[in-house]
Amino acid sequence: MIQFKQVSKVYNDEVQALRGINLHVKEGEMAILIGPSGCGKTTLLRLVNQLETMTSGEIILHKENIKQIDKIKVRRQIGYVIQSNGLFPNMTIEKNVMIVPDLLGWDREKQKKRFHYLMELIGMNPDEYRRRYPHELSGGQQQRIGVARALAADPPIMLMDEPFGALDPIIRLRLQEEFLQIQREVRKTVLFVSHDMDEAVKMGDKIVLMRNGEMMQADTPAKILLHPKNHFVEEFVGEDRILKSLKLYTLRDLVKEVNLCSITDINDKPSINLDASLHHVFSMLLHQGYQQLAVVEQDKLLGMVDISVIEQFIRLEQQKLL
Amino acid sequence: MSWNKRIAIIVKLFFSIIVIVFFYWAITNNMLSHITNEATEFLALLKQHITIIFISGGLAVLIAVPLGILVTRPMFKKVDWLIVNMANLGQTIPSLAVLALAMGILGIGIKAAIVALFIYSLLPILQNTIAGLESVNKQTIDAAEGMGLTSLQILWKIELPHAAYSIMAGIRTALVINVGTAALAYLIGGGGLGVWIFTGIQMFDHTYLISGAVPVTVLAIAMDYLLKGVQMMVDPKGLRLARKIQHMEE
């Protein structure tokens, strides 16, 4: 759990980097900090592991005020992933991953086991990469190692500063998926800085939108997209915010709320699985020029979906979130 | 094969031939005869020469490396330039003048020679230490700090391995220059192989000159190769790979 209470930061007595931030990130929750550059998102993240010092306010990690714990000790309990160049090029992959456990004095056997577990978790062969060096790996692999290293000592909290920002789009998407998988298994409390709204919508349990050191809105992705609090948020999330929100729901969510159209002649209509995202359904409806798609679950036909059904559902969600 | 490689091979071949011809001439004309005829004298001078180099060089390493580490720490960041400038100034004074100054203070003898060469070796080592430590990527340091390494651990596990290659290059430069400069120690009564070189010059006796100069040259080349080997050894494998890849991308 991470709690910010009235956190402010002033640089050189004049530049106000953060103004009275109040934020509560629950245990096992992933909060995405997002906003235009210079909004203070990275500064906020770096306050947690005390790479920056705050001017006023409090940060509480699991009931402990960070000012009262030793700086070095706090950092070793927090996983830290940065954009690039974070790996130590002079050390082998194993040494890199095991750096914090090594500092904490884990014995060799325990380290070896942990290394194995972590490498399997990130989908890389432990024995193949153990003795390799960072520069022998691709950018995506390096970043996977960065994630494994942050998880090494099983810290309750992870700080990720645009971890996938330097990767090309295809690799970035893949690593996002992989990290979501990992997060489902390890359930860390994560603060994640991003500048990409799609990434935020996809990854976040909560999105924290910032501007000029102030928090504009901190809500679930659905709420941010369907009910932006002010003009700035609305503009930042983009004109296609309703379209983006379709990524948050599947047909399964839809059938709980609204009725599908009755079954008509389905011979010429493609079928779609109940677990498909509404975004996918919607683009199929537009792209292929069908009026309707047949919704199926394990070969059982449930009904038909068309654009008006989706529209009805989104209206309903919008009202529900008010 | 590229043109550069071809030219390099031609140049190497050319100089190898010159060296072989020179040695053939020197040996057939008994130019190196003093080395065998006066073996004890030669060994004594060689020992003096090596002593001057290693004591001055060793002291310079012991002072310049820690000094370089110290001035790159955050608390000394502001005086960094001052120290580098002072060392720079030391380097602008001709080696002969440094020797003369050392003699002025310490009198004639091997001690003055050692002190002069020590001062002269400080700068290349100091400069390379600072450059090496400052070349470490800031984000790498940031990551290390964020994960809870202490400053001492960062220095030991990250910064020094990164700087090792550069520091060793500085030591190599300093010691190789020292081999040549130590020949001037004769001028202030410091001994060394310079004794034969200057005797040869003063007496127009090429046999003395060459018997002194050739071993100095050989010593310098040997020192260069030896320290190059050490330089390769202290350079971590991962960094060597990183440089190679960077080189390829350029």
XYZ file of C-alpha atoms in Angstrom:
572
model
C 0.000 0.000 0.000
C 1.249 3.463 -0.885
C -0.333 6.596 0.484
C 0.550 10.174 -0.423
C -0.696 12.826 1.975
C -0.520 16.474 0.920
C 2.783 15.873 -0.863
C 4.444 18.951 -2.320
C 7.801 19.574 -3.871
C 9.454 22.871 -4.677
C 12.715 23.132 -6.641
C 15.125 25.931 -5.777
C 12.467 27.786 -3.775
C 10.551 28.708 -6.905
C 9.531 25.910 -9.236
C 6.556 24.091 -7.822
C 6.944 20.532 -9.102
C 4.157 18.962 -7.044
C 1.237 20.588 -5.242
C -0.626 18.862 -2.438
C -0.901 15.391 -3.916
C -3.257 13.034 -2.106
C -3.310 9.534 -3.480
C -3.976 6.089 -2.147
C -2.736 3.042 -4.049
C -4.181 -0.106 -2.522
C -2.368 -3.363 -1.950
C -2.027 -5.277 -5.216
C -3.264 -2.364 -7.285
C -1.538 -0.952 -10.342
C -1.758 2.832 -10.598
C -0.643 4.545 -13.789
C 0.747 8.068 -13.466
C 0.189 9.919 -16.697
C 0.264 13.458 -18.017
C 2.168 15.777 -20.334
C 5.929 16.021 -19.809
C 6.887 18.172 -16.874
C 3.658 17.358 -15.039
C 5.551 15.838 -12.120
C 4.690 12.166 -12.655
C 8.280 10.956 -12.546
C 9.076 13.183 -9.585
C 6.133 11.702 -7.699
C 7.428 8.203 -8.408
C 10.968 9.059 -7.341
C 9.767 10.447 -4.030
C 8.749 6.935 -3.018
C 12.260 5.481 -3.155
C 13.667 8.812 -2.037
C 15.694 9.550 -5.128
C 13.980 12.915 -4.699
C 13.082 14.561 -1.421
C 9.715 16.188 -0.832
C 9.287 19.682 0.519
C 6.220 18.881 2.590
C 3.718 16.116 3.141
C 3.952 12.455 4.006
C 4.343 9.186 2.171
C 3.190 6.059 3.956
C 4.291 2.593 2.833
C 2.451 -0.169 4.677
C 1.688 2.020 7.702
C 5.294 3.229 7.921
C 6.260 6.805 7.173
C 9.178 6.653 4.732
C 10.996 9.405 6.586
C 11.262 7.122 9.567
C 12.799 4.162 7.753
C 16.390 3.970 6.587
C 16.657 5.092 2.964
C 18.757 2.139 1.816
C 16.457 -0.330 3.591
C 13.333 1.138 1.966
C 14.877 0.960 -1.490
C 15.718 -2.706 -1.130
C 12.039 -3.397 -0.454
C 10.936 -1.614 -3.602
C 11.363 -2.992 -7.096
C 12.603 -0.304 -9.501
C 12.424 -0.487 -13.294
C 13.508 2.363 -15.567
C 13.220 2.978 -19.270
C 16.610 1.826 -20.502
C 20.238 1.517 -19.534
C 19.158 0.326 -16.147
C 21.021 -2.977 -16.368
C 24.652 -3.066 -15.312
C 26.630 -3.877 -18.483
C 29.650 -5.143 -16.549
C 27.664 -7.889 -14.833
C 26.211 -11.114 -16.181
C 22.446 -11.509 -16.396
C 22.408 -13.631 -13.247
C 24.446 -11.070 -11.294
C 22.153 -8.320 -12.542
C 18.965 -10.100 -11.542
C 20.319 -11.190 -8.188
C 21.827 -7.885 -7.141
C 19.337 -7.017 -4.403
C 19.126 -10.561 -2.956
C 22.922 -10.509 -2.931
C 22.955 -7.226 -1.018
C 20.444 -8.716 1.403
C 22.811 -11.642 1.978
C 20.767 -14.505 0.526
C 22.750 -17.725 0.289
C 23.847 -19.123 -3.065
C 21.277 -21.921 -3.189
C 18.341 -19.621 -2.504
C 19.591 -17.162 -5.122
C 19.891 -19.901 -7.699
C 16.353 -21.103 -7.090
C 14.982 -17.591 -7.246
C 16.843 -16.871 -10.481
C 15.296 -19.968 -12.020
C 11.814 -19.001 -10.898
C 12.135 -15.424 -12.173
C 13.523 -16.406 -15.549
C 10.671 -18.863 -16.079
C 8.262 -16.129 -15.022
C 9.523 -13.776 -17.723
C 9.743 -16.604 -20.245
C 13.512 -16.792 -20.709
C 15.656 -19.891 -20.344
C 17.664 -19.551 -17.107
C 20.620 -21.671 -18.201
C 20.875 -20.099 -21.602
C 21.085 -16.552 -20.274
C 22.777 -16.987 -16.887
C 26.255 -16.116 -18.111
C 25.319 -13.736 -20.892
C 25.774 -9.970 -20.703
C 23.096 -7.281 -21.149
C 24.472 -6.040 -24.457
C 24.107 -9.464 -26.021
C 20.330 -9.219 -25.550
C 17.669 -7.426 -27.577
C 15.912 -4.367 -26.145
C 12.825 -6.374 -25.257
C 14.864 -9.063 -23.530
C 16.818 -6.451 -21.591
C 13.599 -4.923 -20.361
C 12.274 -8.352 -19.316
C 15.456 -8.822 -17.309
C 14.853 -5.369 -15.810
C 11.442 -6.552 -14.605
C 12.883 -9.807 -13.235
C 15.556 -7.866 -11.383
C 12.976 -5.586 -9.791
C 11.015 -8.637 -8.626
C 14.102 -10.464 -7.371
C 13.782 -9.949 -3.634
C 9.984 -10.229 -3.852
C 9.333 -6.613 -2.860
C 5.723 -5.679 -2.038
C 6.002 -2.497 -4.081
C 7.176 -1.848 -7.640
C 8.052 1.501 -9.192
C 8.167 1.508 -12.980
C 9.306 4.614 -14.840
C 8.136 4.251 -18.448
C 9.483 0.715 -18.493
C 8.383 -0.043 -22.046
C 8.728 3.469 -23.461
C 11.895 2.861 -25.475
C 10.693 -0.300 -27.208
C 9.174 -0.540 -30.651
C 5.349 -0.802 -30.683
C 5.018 -4.546 -31.318
C 7.491 -5.518 -28.602
C 5.913 -2.960 -26.280
C 2.474 -4.539 -26.684
C 3.896 -7.973 -26.032
C 5.730 -6.874 -22.890
C 2.607 -5.150 -21.605
C 0.677 -8.415 -21.987
C 3.456 -10.347 -20.307
C 3.665 -7.944 -17.425
C -0.111 -8.120 -16.880
C 0.238 -11.909 -16.731
C 3.052 -11.600 -14.194
C 1.104 -9.067 -12.161
C -1.872 -11.456 -11.990
C 0.472 -13.964 -10.422
C 2.546 -11.771 -8.107
C -0.011 -9.069 -7.191
C 2.385 -6.233 -6.397
C 1.417 -2.704 -5.521
C 2.634 -0.883 -8.614
C 3.235 2.765 -9.466
C 3.747 2.984 -13.198
C 4.684 6.149 -15.095
C 3.505 6.291 -18.694
C 2.881 8.862 -21.384
C 0.730 6.579 -23.481
C -3.014 6.644 -22.789
C -3.575 3.272 -24.480
C -0.988 1.736 -22.192
C -2.644 3.343 -19.178
C -6.100 2.055 -20.133
C -4.736 -1.408 -20.758
C -2.555 -1.776 -17.676
C -4.077 0.364 -14.957
C -6.463 -0.508 -12.166
C -6.355 3.195 -11.574
C -5.219 6.089 -13.737
C -3.781 9.208 -12.142
C -3.829 12.097 -14.553
C -1.537 15.008 -13.684
C -0.826 18.492 -14.949
C 1.659 21.097 -13.677
C 2.258 19.198 -10.471
C -1.414 18.846 -9.687
C -3.605 15.795 -9.739
C -6.422 16.308 -12.237
C -8.259 13.025 -11.756
C -7.504 9.668 -10.159
C -10.044 7.043 -11.104
C -10.578 3.710 -12.760
C -9.896 3.717 -16.508
C -13.647 3.414 -17.185
C -14.452 6.436 -15.105
C -11.656 8.524 -16.619
C -12.836 7.658 -20.125
C -16.575 7.879 -19.610
C -16.645 10.732 -17.108
C -13.646 13.013 -17.474
C -13.751 15.438 -14.582
C -12.785 18.536 -16.518
C -11.879 19.900 -19.896
C -8.170 19.077 -19.549
C -8.827 15.426 -18.790
C -11.270 15.195 -21.646
C -8.726 16.653 -24.024
C -5.869 14.540 -22.737
C -7.676 11.209 -23.017
C -8.623 12.086 -26.562
C -11.708 12.531 -28.691
C -11.942 8.791 -29.151
C -12.379 8.179 -25.436
C -15.644 6.283 -25.889
C -13.975 4.111 -28.477
C -11.053 3.494 -26.078
C -13.471 2.565 -23.335
C -14.719 -0.322 -25.480
C -11.405 -2.045 -24.778
C -12.353 -2.284 -21.129
C -15.377 -4.507 -21.693
C -16.062 -7.897 -23.249
C -19.278 -9.295 -24.665
C -19.608 -11.212 -21.396
C -19.941 -7.877 -19.565
C -22.427 -6.719 -22.157
C -24.822 -9.662 -21.964
C -25.174 -9.152 -18.230
C -26.585 -5.686 -18.778
C -28.462 -5.619 -22.038
C -30.334 -8.039 -24.267
C -28.839 -9.189 -27.524
C -30.908 -8.953 -30.701
C -33.005 -11.936 -31.524
C -31.523 -14.661 -33.669
C -32.164 -14.166 -37.347
C -30.770 -15.850 -40.367
C -27.152 -16.430 -39.347
C -25.860 -18.232 -42.371
C -23.951 -15.313 -43.803
C -22.942 -13.746 -40.474
C -19.619 -14.452 -38.790
C -19.688 -15.624 -35.201
C -17.793 -14.131 -32.311
C -16.805 -15.494 -28.924
C -18.288 -14.208 -25.695
C -14.819 -13.220 -24.434
C -14.067 -10.857 -27.313
C -13.585 -7.237 -26.331
C -16.229 -4.774 -27.416
C -13.522 -2.837 -29.213
C -12.852 -5.873 -31.350
C -16.575 -6.476 -31.968
C -17.084 -2.880 -32.919
C -14.232 -2.774 -35.389
C -15.436 -6.023 -36.957
C -18.887 -4.548 -37.392
C -17.434 -1.496 -39.100
C -14.714 -3.159 -41.043
C -16.546 -6.047 -42.561
C -19.752 -4.236 -43.237
C -21.976 -6.717 -41.446
C -24.990 -5.390 -39.654
C -24.766 -8.070 -37.004
C -22.455 -10.703 -35.544
C -23.521 -13.965 -33.965
C -22.437 -14.252 -30.330
C -21.432 -17.771 -29.346
C -20.191 -19.482 -26.245
C -18.838 -23.001 -26.757
C -20.827 -23.539 -29.940
C -24.001 -22.295 -28.297
C -25.608 -19.372 -30.067
C -26.657 -16.687 -27.603
C -27.949 -13.980 -29.898
C -26.875 -11.263 -32.257
C -24.920 -8.108 -31.552
C -25.023 -4.888 -33.553
C -23.833 -1.334 -33.080
C -26.990 -0.191 -31.339
C -26.585 -2.895 -28.667
C -23.086 -1.671 -27.933
C -24.293 1.905 -27.821
C -27.034 0.948 -25.391
C -24.537 -0.834 -23.157
C -22.080 2.099 -23.057
C -24.911 4.512 -22.185
C -25.854 2.259 -19.335
C -22.281 2.022 -18.050
C -21.937 5.756 -18.278
C -25.043 6.210 -16.127
C -23.908 3.561 -13.677
C -20.588 5.326 -13.103
C -22.188 8.697 -12.392
C 40.789 -6.541 -47.295
C 40.273 -2.806 -46.904
C 42.784 -0.172 -47.971
C 43.476 0.831 -44.390
C 44.453 -2.704 -43.500
C 46.740 -2.966 -46.520
C 48.495 0.284 -45.688
C 48.878 -0.816 -42.072
C 50.540 -4.035 -43.164
C 52.900 -2.210 -45.541
C 53.898 0.246 -42.810
C 54.477 -2.583 -40.321
C 56.565 -4.483 -42.830
C 58.617 -1.388 -43.652
C 59.450 -0.663 -40.039
C 60.198 -4.297 -39.269
C 62.757 -4.270 -42.083
C 64.323 -1.068 -40.756
C 64.561 -2.563 -37.264
C 66.131 -5.771 -38.593
C 68.630 -3.826 -40.698
C 69.460 -1.621 -37.728
C 70.129 -4.572 -35.429
C 72.160 -6.315 -38.101
C 74.272 -3.185 -38.502
C 74.560 -2.605 -34.740
C 75.637 -6.161 -33.973
C 78.091 -6.562 -36.865
C 79.672 -3.220 -35.905
C 79.843 -4.131 -32.217
C 77.580 -1.216 -31.356
C 75.909 -3.132 -28.500
C 79.165 -4.588 -27.225
C 79.099 -2.630 -23.951
C 76.057 -4.568 -22.818
C 77.979 -7.829 -22.807
C 81.437 -6.450 -22.032
C 80.278 -4.402 -19.082
C 77.388 -6.576 -18.010
C 77.483 -5.691 -14.286
C 77.558 -1.963 -15.046
C 74.701 -2.404 -17.544
C 72.565 -4.353 -15.080
C 73.151 -1.768 -12.370
C 72.057 1.062 -14.695
C 69.046 -0.949 -15.883
C 68.050 -1.621 -12.293
C 68.301 2.085 -11.473
C 66.238 2.937 -14.533
C 63.504 0.473 -13.627
C 63.535 1.550 -9.992
C 62.968 5.180 -10.974
C 60.061 4.237 -13.248
C 58.291 1.880 -10.896
C 58.623 3.860 -7.693
C 57.548 7.125 -9.334
C 54.795 5.398 -11.318
C 53.587 3.376 -8.346
C 53.383 6.467 -6.149
C 51.545 8.323 -8.903
C 48.970 5.521 -9.150
C 48.525 5.480 -5.377
C 47.867 9.217 -5.316
C 46.140 9.928 -8.640
C 43.561 7.111 -8.620
C 42.157 7.852 -5.140
C 42.297 11.573 -5.940
C 40.332 10.963 -9.141
C 37.755 8.956 -7.205
C 37.520 11.660 -4.568
C 36.968 14.581 -6.915
C 34.209 12.759 -8.784
C 32.178 12.281 -5.565
C 29.167 14.617 -5.383
C 30.562 16.642 -2.484
C 33.697 17.557 -4.436
C 31.998 18.137 -7.775
C 32.656 21.858 -7.425
C 36.435 21.624 -6.997
C 36.854 18.983 -9.683
C 37.965 21.571 -12.291
C 40.489 23.132 -9.908
C 42.342 19.906 -9.343
C 42.318 18.949 -13.007
C 43.672 22.389 -13.888
C 46.439 22.105 -11.346
C 47.477 18.747 -12.734
C 47.220 20.159 -16.257
C 49.558 22.959 -15.311
C 52.058 20.408 -14.045
C 52.000 18.769 -17.460
C 52.708 21.993 -19.366
C 56.065 22.442 -17.652
C 58.760 20.675 -19.708
C 60.018 17.464 -18.126
C 63.538 18.861 -17.974
C 62.308 21.844 -15.958
C 60.464 19.551 -13.551
C 63.682 17.627 -13.079
C 65.629 20.822 -12.482
C 63.047 22.027 -9.980
C 63.115 18.719 -8.141
C 66.898 18.895 -7.990
C 66.689 22.433 -6.676
C 64.650 21.233 -3.749
C 65.930 17.708 -3.104
C 69.491 18.029 -4.363
C 71.095 15.675 -6.857
C 70.438 11.948 -6.827
C 67.852 9.314 -7.570
C 65.307 10.764 -5.110
C 64.932 13.980 -7.081
C 64.481 11.948 -10.278
C 61.764 9.835 -8.686
C 59.888 12.877 -7.380
C 60.089 14.629 -10.755
C 58.764 11.635 -12.648
C 56.093 11.104 -10.010
C 54.774 14.628 -10.572
C 54.941 14.111 -14.284
C 52.917 10.882 -14.154
C 50.102 12.256 -12.023
C 48.151 13.994 -14.746
C 47.561 11.222 -17.290
C 46.442 8.888 -14.531
C 44.260 11.488 -12.830
C 42.672 12.598 -16.091
C 41.897 9.069 -17.167
C 40.512 8.156 -13.761
C 38.129 11.116 -13.827
C 37.141 10.518 -17.459
C 36.542 6.833 -16.781
C 34.387 7.468 -13.740
C 32.404 10.186 -15.471
C 31.705 8.014 -18.500
C 29.359 5.775 -16.521
C 25.785 6.210 -17.766
C 23.799 8.376 -15.337
C 20.751 6.127 -15.666
C 22.796 3.106 -14.677
C 23.838 4.903 -11.499
C 20.243 6.015 -10.933
C 19.013 2.434 -11.176
C 21.699 1.265 -8.762
C 20.827 3.983 -6.293
C 17.110 3.294 -6.608
C 17.646 -0.369 -5.827
C 19.398 0.429 -2.587
C 23.112 0.188 -3.299
C 25.173 2.427 -1.038
C 27.545 4.950 -2.665
C 30.474 2.706 -1.791
C 28.775 -0.296 -3.407
C 28.015 1.759 -6.512
C 31.672 2.793 -6.702
C 32.936 -0.729 -6.228
C 30.427 -2.722 -8.272
C 29.588 -0.283 -11.063
C 31.845 2.745 -11.377
C 35.283 1.205 -10.941
C 34.640 -1.742 -13.305
C 33.435 0.821 -15.862
C 36.478 3.029 -15.361
C 39.096 0.264 -15.114
C 39.948 0.277 -18.809
C 40.409 4.030 -18.872
C 42.385 4.163 -15.623
C 44.714 1.464 -16.918
C 45.147 3.426 -20.166
C 46.295 6.410 -18.089
C 48.751 4.290 -16.138
C 50.049 2.823 -19.381
C 50.588 6.244 -20.946
C 52.306 7.568 -17.835
C 54.670 4.617 -17.442
C 55.623 4.413 -21.098
C 56.466 8.131 -21.131
C 58.361 7.584 -17.891
C 60.662 5.031 -19.498
C 61.899 7.678 -21.895
C 61.926 10.551 -19.430
C 63.871 8.479 -16.894
C 66.814 8.653 -19.307
C 67.053 12.340 -18.355
C 67.608 11.401 -14.705
C 71.331 11.294 -15.480
C 71.277 15.090 -15.756
C 70.474 15.467 -12.073
C 72.639 12.572 -10.964
C 69.822 10.085 -10.841
C 71.610 7.365 -12.792
C 69.801 4.983 -15.092
C 70.495 4.101 -18.717
C 70.710 7.821 -19.477
C 74.274 7.620 -18.144
C 75.416 5.697 -21.215
C 73.318 7.737 -23.598
C 74.763 11.050 -22.395
C 78.272 9.604 -22.150
C 77.930 8.575 -25.780
C 76.713 12.029 -26.774
C 79.482 13.830 -24.919
C 82.258 11.557 -26.184
C 80.864 11.164 -29.720
C 80.914 7.452 -28.999
C 78.032 5.764 -30.799
C 78.628 2.442 -29.119
C 77.793 3.909 -25.691
C 74.886 5.896 -27.088
C 73.321 2.887 -28.777
C 74.034 0.499 -25.897
C 72.042 2.902 -23.707
C 69.310 3.944 -26.118
C 68.330 0.549 -27.532
C 67.516 -1.004 -24.122
C 65.440 2.100 -23.252
C 63.420 1.671 -26.440
C 62.993 -2.044 -25.919
C 61.930 -1.379 -22.321
C 59.332 1.170 -23.463
C 57.867 -1.227 -26.017
C 57.861 -4.102 -23.530
C 56.154 -1.897 -20.940
C 53.520 -0.875 -23.466
C 52.699 -4.483 -24.362
C 52.689 -5.646 -20.768
C 50.340 -2.895 -19.631
C 48.131 -3.393 -22.672
C 47.703 -6.964 -21.478
C 46.823 -5.757 -17.988
C 44.390 -3.267 -19.481
C 42.574 -6.068 -21.315
C 42.517 -8.123 -18.147
C 40.908 -5.489 -15.940
C 38.258 -4.625 -18.528
C 35.046 -6.540 -17.690
C 33.845 -8.788 -20.508
C 30.358 -7.283 -20.561
C 31.747 -3.801 -21.172
C 34.045 -5.012 -23.914
C 30.997 -6.482 -25.644
C 29.069 -3.255 -25.124
C 31.828 -1.203 -26.761
C 32.066 -3.608 -29.650
C 28.337 -3.420 -30.312
C 28.346 0.366 -30.062
C 31.233 0.456 -32.501
C 29.341 -1.730 -34.948
C 26.234 0.441 -34.748
C 28.273 3.506 -35.621
